[in-house]
mmCIF file of C-alpha atoms in Angstrom:
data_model
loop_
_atom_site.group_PDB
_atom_site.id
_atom_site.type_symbol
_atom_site.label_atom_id
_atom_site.label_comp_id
_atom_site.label_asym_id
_atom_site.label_seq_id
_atom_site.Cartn_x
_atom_site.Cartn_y
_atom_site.Cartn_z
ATOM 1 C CA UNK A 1 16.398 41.244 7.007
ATOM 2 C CA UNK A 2 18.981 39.529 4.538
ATOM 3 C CA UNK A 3 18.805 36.505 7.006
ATOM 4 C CA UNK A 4 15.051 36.287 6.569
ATOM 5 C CA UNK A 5 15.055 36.828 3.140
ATOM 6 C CA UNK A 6 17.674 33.900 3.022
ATOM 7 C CA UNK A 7 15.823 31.945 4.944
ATOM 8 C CA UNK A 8 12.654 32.311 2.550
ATOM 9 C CA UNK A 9 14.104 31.710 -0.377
ATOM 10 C CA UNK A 10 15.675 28.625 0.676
ATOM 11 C CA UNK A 11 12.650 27.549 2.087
ATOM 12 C CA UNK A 12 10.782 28.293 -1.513
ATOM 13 C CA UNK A 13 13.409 27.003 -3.780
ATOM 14 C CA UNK A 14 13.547 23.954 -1.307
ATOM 15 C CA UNK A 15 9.375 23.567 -1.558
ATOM 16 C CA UNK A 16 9.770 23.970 -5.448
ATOM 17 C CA UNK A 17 12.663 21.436 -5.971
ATOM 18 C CA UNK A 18 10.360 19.030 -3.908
ATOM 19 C CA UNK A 19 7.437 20.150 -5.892
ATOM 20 C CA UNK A 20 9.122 19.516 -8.971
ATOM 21 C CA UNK A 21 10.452 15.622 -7.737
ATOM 22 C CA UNK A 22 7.575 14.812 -6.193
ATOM 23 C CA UNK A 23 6.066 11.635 -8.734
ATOM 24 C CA UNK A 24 4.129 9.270 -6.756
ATOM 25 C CA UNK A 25 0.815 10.240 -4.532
ATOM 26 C CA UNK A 26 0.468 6.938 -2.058
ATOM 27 C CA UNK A 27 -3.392 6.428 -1.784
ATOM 28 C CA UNK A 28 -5.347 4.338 0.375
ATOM 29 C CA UNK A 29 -5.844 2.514 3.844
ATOM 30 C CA UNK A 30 -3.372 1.867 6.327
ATOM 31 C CA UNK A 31 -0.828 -0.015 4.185
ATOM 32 C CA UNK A 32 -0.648 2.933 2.224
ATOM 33 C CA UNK A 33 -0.638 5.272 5.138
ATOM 34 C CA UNK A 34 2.505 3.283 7.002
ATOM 35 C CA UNK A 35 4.247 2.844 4.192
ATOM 36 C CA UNK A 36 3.914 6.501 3.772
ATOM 37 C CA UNK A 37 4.584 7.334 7.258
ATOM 38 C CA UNK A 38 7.850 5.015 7.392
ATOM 39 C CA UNK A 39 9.096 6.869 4.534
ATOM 40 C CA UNK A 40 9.652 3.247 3.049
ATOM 41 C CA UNK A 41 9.552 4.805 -0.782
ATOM 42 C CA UNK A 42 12.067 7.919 -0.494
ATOM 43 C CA UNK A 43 14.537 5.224 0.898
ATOM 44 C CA UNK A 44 14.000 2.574 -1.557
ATOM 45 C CA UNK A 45 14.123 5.090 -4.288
ATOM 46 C CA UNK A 46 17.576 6.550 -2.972
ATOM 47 C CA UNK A 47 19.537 3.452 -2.785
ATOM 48 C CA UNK A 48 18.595 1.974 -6.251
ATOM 49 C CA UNK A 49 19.838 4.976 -7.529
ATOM 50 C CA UNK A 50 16.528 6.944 -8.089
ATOM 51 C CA UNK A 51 17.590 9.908 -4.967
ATOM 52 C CA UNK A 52 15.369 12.712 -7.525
ATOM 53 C CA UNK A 53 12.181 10.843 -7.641
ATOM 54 C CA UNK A 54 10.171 11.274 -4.276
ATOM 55 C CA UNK A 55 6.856 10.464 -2.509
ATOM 56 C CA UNK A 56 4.209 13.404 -2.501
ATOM 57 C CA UNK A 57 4.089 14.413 1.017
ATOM 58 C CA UNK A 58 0.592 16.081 2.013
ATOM 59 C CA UNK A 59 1.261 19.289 3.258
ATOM 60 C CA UNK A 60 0.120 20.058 7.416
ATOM 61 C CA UNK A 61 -3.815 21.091 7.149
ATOM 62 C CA UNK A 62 -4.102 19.255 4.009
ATOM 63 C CA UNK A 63 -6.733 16.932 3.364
ATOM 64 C CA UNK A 64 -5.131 13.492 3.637
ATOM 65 C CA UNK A 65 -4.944 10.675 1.224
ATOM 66 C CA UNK A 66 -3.464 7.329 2.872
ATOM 67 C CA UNK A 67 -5.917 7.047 6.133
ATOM 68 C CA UNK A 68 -5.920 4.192 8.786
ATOM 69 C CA UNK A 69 -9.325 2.195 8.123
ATOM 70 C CA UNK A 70 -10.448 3.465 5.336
ATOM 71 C CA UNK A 71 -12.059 1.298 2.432
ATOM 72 C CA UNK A 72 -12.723 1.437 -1.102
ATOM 73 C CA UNK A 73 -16.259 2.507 -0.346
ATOM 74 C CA UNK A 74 -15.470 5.555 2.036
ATOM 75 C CA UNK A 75 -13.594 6.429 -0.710
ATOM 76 C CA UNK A 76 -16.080 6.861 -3.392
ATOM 77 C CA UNK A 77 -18.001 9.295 -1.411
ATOM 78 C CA UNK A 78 -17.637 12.533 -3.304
ATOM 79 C CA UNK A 79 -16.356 14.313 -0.705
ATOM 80 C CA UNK A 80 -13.611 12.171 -0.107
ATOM 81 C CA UNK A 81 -12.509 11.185 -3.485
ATOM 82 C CA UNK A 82 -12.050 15.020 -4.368
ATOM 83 C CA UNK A 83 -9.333 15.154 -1.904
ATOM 84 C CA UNK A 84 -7.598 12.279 -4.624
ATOM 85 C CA UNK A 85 -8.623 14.466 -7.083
ATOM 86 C CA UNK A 86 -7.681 17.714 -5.892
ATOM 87 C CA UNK A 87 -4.125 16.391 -4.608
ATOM 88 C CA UNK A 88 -3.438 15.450 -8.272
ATOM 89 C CA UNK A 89 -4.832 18.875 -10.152
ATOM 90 C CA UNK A 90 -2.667 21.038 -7.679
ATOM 91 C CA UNK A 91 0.421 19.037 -8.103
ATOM 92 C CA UNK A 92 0.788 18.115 -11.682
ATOM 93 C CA UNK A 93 4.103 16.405 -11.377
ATOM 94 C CA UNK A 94 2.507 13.760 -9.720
ATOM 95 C CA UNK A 95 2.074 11.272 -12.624
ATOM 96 C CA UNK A 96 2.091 8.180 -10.934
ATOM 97 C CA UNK A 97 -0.585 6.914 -8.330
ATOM 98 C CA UNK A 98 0.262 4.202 -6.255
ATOM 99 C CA UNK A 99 -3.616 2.229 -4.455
ATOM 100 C CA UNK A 100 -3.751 0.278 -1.873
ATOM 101 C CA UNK A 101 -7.691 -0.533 -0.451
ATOM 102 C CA UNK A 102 -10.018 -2.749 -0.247
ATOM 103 C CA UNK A 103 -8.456 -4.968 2.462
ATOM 104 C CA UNK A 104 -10.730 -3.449 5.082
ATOM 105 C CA UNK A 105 -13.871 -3.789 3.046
ATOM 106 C CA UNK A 106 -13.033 -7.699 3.353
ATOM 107 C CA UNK A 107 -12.147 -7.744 6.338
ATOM 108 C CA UNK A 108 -14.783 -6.282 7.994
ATOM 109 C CA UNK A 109 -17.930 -7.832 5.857
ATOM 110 C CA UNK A 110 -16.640 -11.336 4.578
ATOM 111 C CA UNK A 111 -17.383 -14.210 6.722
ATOM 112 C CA UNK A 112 -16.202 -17.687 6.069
ATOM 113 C CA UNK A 113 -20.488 -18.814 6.390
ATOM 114 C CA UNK A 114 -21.118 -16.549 3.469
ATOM 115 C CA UNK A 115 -22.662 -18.032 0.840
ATOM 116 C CA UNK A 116 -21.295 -17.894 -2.701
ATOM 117 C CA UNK A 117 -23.416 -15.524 -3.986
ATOM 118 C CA UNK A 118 -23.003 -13.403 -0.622
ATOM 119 C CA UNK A 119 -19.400 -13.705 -1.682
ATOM 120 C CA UNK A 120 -19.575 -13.050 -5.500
ATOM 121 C CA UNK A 121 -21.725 -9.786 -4.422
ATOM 122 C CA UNK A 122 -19.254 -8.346 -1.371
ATOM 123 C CA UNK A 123 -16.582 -9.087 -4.072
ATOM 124 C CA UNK A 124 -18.097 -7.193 -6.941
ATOM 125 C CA UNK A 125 -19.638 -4.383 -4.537
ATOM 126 C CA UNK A 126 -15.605 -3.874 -3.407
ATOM 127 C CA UNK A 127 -14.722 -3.739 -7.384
ATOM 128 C CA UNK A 128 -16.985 -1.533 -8.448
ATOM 129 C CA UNK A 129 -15.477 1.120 -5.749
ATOM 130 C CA UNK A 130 -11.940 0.306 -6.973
ATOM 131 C CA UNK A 131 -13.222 0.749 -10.494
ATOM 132 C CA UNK A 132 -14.659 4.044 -9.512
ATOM 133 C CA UNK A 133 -11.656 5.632 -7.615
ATOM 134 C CA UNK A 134 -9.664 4.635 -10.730
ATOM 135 C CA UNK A 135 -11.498 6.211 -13.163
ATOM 136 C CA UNK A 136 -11.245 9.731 -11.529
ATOM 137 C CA UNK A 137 -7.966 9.294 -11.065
ATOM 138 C CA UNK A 138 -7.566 9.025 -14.525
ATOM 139 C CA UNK A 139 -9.637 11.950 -15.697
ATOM 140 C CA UNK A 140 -7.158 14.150 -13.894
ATOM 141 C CA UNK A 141 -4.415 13.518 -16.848
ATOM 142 C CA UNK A 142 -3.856 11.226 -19.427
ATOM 143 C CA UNK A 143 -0.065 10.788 -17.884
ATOM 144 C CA UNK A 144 -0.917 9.247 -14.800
ATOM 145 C CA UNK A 145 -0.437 5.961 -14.119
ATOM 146 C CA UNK A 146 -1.714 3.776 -11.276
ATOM 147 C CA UNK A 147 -0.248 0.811 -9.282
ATOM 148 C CA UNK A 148 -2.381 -1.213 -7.752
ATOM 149 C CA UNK A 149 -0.491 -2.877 -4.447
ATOM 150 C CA UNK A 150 -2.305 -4.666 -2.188
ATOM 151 C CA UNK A 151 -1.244 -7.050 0.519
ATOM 152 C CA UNK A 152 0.528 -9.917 1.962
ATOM 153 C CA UNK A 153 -0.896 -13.040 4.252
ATOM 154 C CA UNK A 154 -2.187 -11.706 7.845
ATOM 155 C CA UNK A 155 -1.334 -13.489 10.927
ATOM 156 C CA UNK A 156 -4.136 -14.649 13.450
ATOM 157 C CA UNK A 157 -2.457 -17.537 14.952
ATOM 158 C CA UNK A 158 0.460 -15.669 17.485
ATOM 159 C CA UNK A 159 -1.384 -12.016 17.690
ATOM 160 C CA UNK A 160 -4.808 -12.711 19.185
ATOM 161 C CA UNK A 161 -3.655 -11.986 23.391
ATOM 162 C CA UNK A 162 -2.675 -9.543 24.718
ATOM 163 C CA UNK A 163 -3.442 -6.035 24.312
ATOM 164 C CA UNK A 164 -3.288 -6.177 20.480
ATOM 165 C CA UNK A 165 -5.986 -9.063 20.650
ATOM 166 C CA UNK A 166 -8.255 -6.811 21.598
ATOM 167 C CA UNK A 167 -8.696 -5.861 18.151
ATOM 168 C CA UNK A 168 -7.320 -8.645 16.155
ATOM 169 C CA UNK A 169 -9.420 -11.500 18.152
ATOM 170 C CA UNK A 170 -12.788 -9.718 17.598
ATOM 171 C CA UNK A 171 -11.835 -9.056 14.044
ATOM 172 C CA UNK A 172 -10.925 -13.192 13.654
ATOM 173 C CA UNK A 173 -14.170 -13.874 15.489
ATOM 174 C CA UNK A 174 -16.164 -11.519 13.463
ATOM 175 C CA UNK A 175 -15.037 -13.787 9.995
ATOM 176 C CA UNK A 176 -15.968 -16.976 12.064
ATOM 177 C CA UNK A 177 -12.568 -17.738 13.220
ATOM 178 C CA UNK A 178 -11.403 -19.219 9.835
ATOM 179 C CA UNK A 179 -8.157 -20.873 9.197
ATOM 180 C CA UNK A 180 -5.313 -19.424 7.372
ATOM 181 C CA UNK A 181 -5.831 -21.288 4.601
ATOM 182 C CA UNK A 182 -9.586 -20.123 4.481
ATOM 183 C CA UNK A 183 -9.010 -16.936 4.999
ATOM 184 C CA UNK A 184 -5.662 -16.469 2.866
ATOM 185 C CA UNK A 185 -7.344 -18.298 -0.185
ATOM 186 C CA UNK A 186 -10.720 -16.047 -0.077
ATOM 187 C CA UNK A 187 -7.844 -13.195 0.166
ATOM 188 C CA UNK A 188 -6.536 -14.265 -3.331
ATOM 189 C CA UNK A 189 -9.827 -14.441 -4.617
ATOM 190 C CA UNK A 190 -10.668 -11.082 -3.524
ATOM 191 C CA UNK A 191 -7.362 -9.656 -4.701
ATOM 192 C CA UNK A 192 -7.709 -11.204 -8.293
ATOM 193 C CA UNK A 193 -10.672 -9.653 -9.022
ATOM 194 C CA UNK A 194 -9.412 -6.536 -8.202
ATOM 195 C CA UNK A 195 -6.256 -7.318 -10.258
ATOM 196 C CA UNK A 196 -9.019 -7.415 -13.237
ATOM 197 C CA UNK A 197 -9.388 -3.530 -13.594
ATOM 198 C CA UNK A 198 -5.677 -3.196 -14.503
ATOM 199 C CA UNK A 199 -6.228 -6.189 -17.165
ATOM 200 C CA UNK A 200 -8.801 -4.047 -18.512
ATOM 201 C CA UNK A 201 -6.848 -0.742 -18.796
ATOM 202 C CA UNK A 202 -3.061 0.021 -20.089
ATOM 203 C CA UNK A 203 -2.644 2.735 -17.379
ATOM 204 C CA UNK A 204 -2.914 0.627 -14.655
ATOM 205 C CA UNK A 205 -0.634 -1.960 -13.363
ATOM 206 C CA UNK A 206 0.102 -4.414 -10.403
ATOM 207 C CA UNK A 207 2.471 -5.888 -8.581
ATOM 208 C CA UNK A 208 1.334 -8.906 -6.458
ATOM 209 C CA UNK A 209 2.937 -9.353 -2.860
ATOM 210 C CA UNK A 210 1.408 -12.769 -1.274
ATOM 211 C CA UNK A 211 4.113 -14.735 -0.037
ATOM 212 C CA UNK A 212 6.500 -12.202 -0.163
ATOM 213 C CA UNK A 213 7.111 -11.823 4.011
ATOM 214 C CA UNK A 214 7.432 -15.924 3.793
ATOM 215 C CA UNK A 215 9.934 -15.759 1.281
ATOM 216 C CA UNK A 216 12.140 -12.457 3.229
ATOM 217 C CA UNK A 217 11.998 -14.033 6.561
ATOM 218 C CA UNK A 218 10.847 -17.571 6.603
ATOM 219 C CA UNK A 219 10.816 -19.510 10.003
ATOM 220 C CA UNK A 220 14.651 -20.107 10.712
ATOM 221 C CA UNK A 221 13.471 -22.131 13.890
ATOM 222 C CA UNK A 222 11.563 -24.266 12.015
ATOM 223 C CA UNK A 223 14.366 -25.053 9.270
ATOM 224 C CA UNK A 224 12.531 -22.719 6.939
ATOM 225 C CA UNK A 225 15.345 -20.380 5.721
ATOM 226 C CA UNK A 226 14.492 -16.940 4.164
ATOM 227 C CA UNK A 227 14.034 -17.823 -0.068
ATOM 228 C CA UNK A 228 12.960 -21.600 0.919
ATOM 229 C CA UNK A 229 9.129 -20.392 0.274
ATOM 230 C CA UNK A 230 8.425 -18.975 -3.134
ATOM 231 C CA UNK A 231 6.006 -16.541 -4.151
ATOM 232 C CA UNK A 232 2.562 -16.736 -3.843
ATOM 233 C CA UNK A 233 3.804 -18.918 -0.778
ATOM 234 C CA UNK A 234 1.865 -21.336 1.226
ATOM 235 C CA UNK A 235 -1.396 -20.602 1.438
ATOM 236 C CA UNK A 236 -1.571 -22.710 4.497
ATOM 237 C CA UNK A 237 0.541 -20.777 6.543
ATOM 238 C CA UNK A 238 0.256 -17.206 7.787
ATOM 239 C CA UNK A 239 2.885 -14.321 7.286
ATOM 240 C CA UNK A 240 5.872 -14.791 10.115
ATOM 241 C CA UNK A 241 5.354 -13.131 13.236
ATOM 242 C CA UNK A 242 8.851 -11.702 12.767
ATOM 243 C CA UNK A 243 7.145 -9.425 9.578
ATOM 244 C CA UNK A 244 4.514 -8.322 11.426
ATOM 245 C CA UNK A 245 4.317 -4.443 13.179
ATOM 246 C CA UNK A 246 5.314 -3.704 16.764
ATOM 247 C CA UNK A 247 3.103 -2.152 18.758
ATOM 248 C CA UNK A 248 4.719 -1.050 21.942
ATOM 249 C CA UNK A 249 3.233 -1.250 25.069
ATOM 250 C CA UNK A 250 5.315 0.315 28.058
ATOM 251 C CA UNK A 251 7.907 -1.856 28.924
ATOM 252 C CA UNK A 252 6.533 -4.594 26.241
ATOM 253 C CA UNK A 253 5.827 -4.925 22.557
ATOM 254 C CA UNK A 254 3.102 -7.088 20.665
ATOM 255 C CA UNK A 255 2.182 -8.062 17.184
ATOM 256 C CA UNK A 256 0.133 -6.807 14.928
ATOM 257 C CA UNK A 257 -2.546 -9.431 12.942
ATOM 258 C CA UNK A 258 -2.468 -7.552 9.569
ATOM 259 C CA UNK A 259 0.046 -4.625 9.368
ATOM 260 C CA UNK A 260 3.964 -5.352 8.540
ATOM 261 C CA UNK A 261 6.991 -3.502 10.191
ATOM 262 C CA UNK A 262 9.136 -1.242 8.217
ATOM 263 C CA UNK A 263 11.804 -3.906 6.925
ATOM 264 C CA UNK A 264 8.676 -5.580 5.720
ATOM 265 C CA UNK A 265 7.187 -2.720 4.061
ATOM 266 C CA UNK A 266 10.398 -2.685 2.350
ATOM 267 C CA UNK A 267 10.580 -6.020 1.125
ATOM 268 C CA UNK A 268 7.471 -4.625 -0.518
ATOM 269 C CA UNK A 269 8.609 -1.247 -2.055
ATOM 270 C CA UNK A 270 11.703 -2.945 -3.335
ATOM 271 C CA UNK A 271 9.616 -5.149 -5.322
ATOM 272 C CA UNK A 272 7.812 -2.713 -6.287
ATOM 273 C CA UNK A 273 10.507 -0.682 -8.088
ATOM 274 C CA UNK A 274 12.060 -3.611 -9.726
ATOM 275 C CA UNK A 275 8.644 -4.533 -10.653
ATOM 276 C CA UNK A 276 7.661 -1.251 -11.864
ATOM 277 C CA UNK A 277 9.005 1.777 -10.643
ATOM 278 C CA UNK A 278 12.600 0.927 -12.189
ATOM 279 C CA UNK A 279 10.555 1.056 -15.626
ATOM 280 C CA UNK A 280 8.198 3.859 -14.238
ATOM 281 C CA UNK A 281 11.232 6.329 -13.632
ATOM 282 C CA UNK A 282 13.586 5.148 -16.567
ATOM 283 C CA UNK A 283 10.986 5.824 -19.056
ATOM 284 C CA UNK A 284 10.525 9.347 -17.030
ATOM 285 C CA UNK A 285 14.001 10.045 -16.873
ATOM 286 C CA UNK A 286 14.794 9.735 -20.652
ATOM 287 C CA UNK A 287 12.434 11.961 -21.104
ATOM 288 C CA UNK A 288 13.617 14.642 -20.008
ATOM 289 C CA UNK A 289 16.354 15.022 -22.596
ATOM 290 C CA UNK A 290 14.074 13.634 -25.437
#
């Protein structure tokens, strides 16, 4: 009995010291899911010297918050954005919210024959759910903050055979096959308007990551060294197949069109603590003995 009663009170003050560290909910689509699944943020925080600070991590048989596929606008469905809601009202040391969506709702309606008013419309549609996912967010507590992080340049040059074509060469298709520059430039445009809501409001923030996997790994074969490409990058080129996720297949692996391995998730959490987590936790940290 003293072994079980052990046992449960290490597993309670263990649940309660996570409870208590626990800062940042990771919301969103798949970006937000892997980089919550690689435990990318917990690792980052660690070795810049931030080992008390930790990533929310849903409970089994919880409703979950960072889902594969998801867009902004399956996220304004009531249902759905009370799980947001409800994740941040049970855990109130959460006080940072990091978002990352809207790349699907691009991705899967914008097409390079759209007009410009098709375009103006898909890209105010997608702001308007970003706007409202925010803003109940927000109503939770006045102490939460939110990061906006989106994403980097895809890759539909090297990753359309194969058995990972299958979904990346329907996906190009389904845009009209449009060149990187076409597609990474509508990409910005998309992105900066989404940027807008955290113009508008002091709670919000961003940290922008095009370029970023050009800059980390650059194209050594080429004679393009890693730092030879600075950020926002070249808008003509896509992100290096090196940066892009393995998918294993058997006895072989493929590339992913849009998703980024771990080290290249990490390129992107780094920057996002010096950008604003550093700040985020510091200001947190003093605090506590204020």
């Amino acid at each position: 009995m003293k072994l079980k009663l052990s046992a449960l009170f290490f597993f309670l003050t263990t649940t309660a010291v996570h409870a208590q560290n626990a800062k940042v909910l990771i919301v969103g689509d798949s970006w937000a899911q892997q980089q919550y699944s690689d435990d990318i943020h917990d690792a980052v925080f660690d070795v810049n010297g931030y080992p008390d600070f930790e990533i929310y991590k849903i409970p089994q048989g919880d409703p979950e918050v960072a889902v594969d596929g998801t867009t902004a606008a399956d996220w304004v469905v009531p249902s759905e954005l009370e799980k947001i809601t409800n994740a941040l009202i049970n855990n109130p040391s959460i006080d940072t919210v990091q978002l990352t969506v809207g790349g699907n709702d691009f991705l899967n309606n914008w097409k390079k024959s759209m007009t410009m008013m098709e375009v103006d419309a898909l890209k105010a549609g997608i702001v308007d759910d970003i706007q409202t996912i925010v803003d109940a967010i927000l109503e939770v507590d006045l102490n939460i903050e939110i990061i906006m992080s989106f994403y980097d340049y895809p890759n539909f040059e090297e990753t359309l055979g194969g058995l990972v074509g299958l979904v990346c060469s329907p996906l190009h298709s389904g845009m009209g096959s449009p060149s990187p520059t076409e597609i990474n430039n509508l990409a910005l445009e998309f992105t900066n308007a989404f940027v807008g809501i955290s113009d508008q409001n002091p709670k919000v923030f961003h940290v922008p990551h095009w370029g970023r996997m050009q800059n980390a790994f650059g194209w050594p074969d080429d004679g393009i060294q890693p730092g030879d490409i600075q950020l926002p990058g070249d808008v003509s080129l896509t992100s290096p197949v090196e940066a892009m996720r393995d998918h294993d297949f058997v006895i072989w692996t493929e590339k992913d069109c849009f998703h980024l391995k771990p080290a290249g998730y990490d390129v992107l959490v780094q920057a996002l603590f010096e950008d604003y987590y550093h700040a985020r936790f510091d200001t947190i940290y003093k605090s506590l003995f204020e």
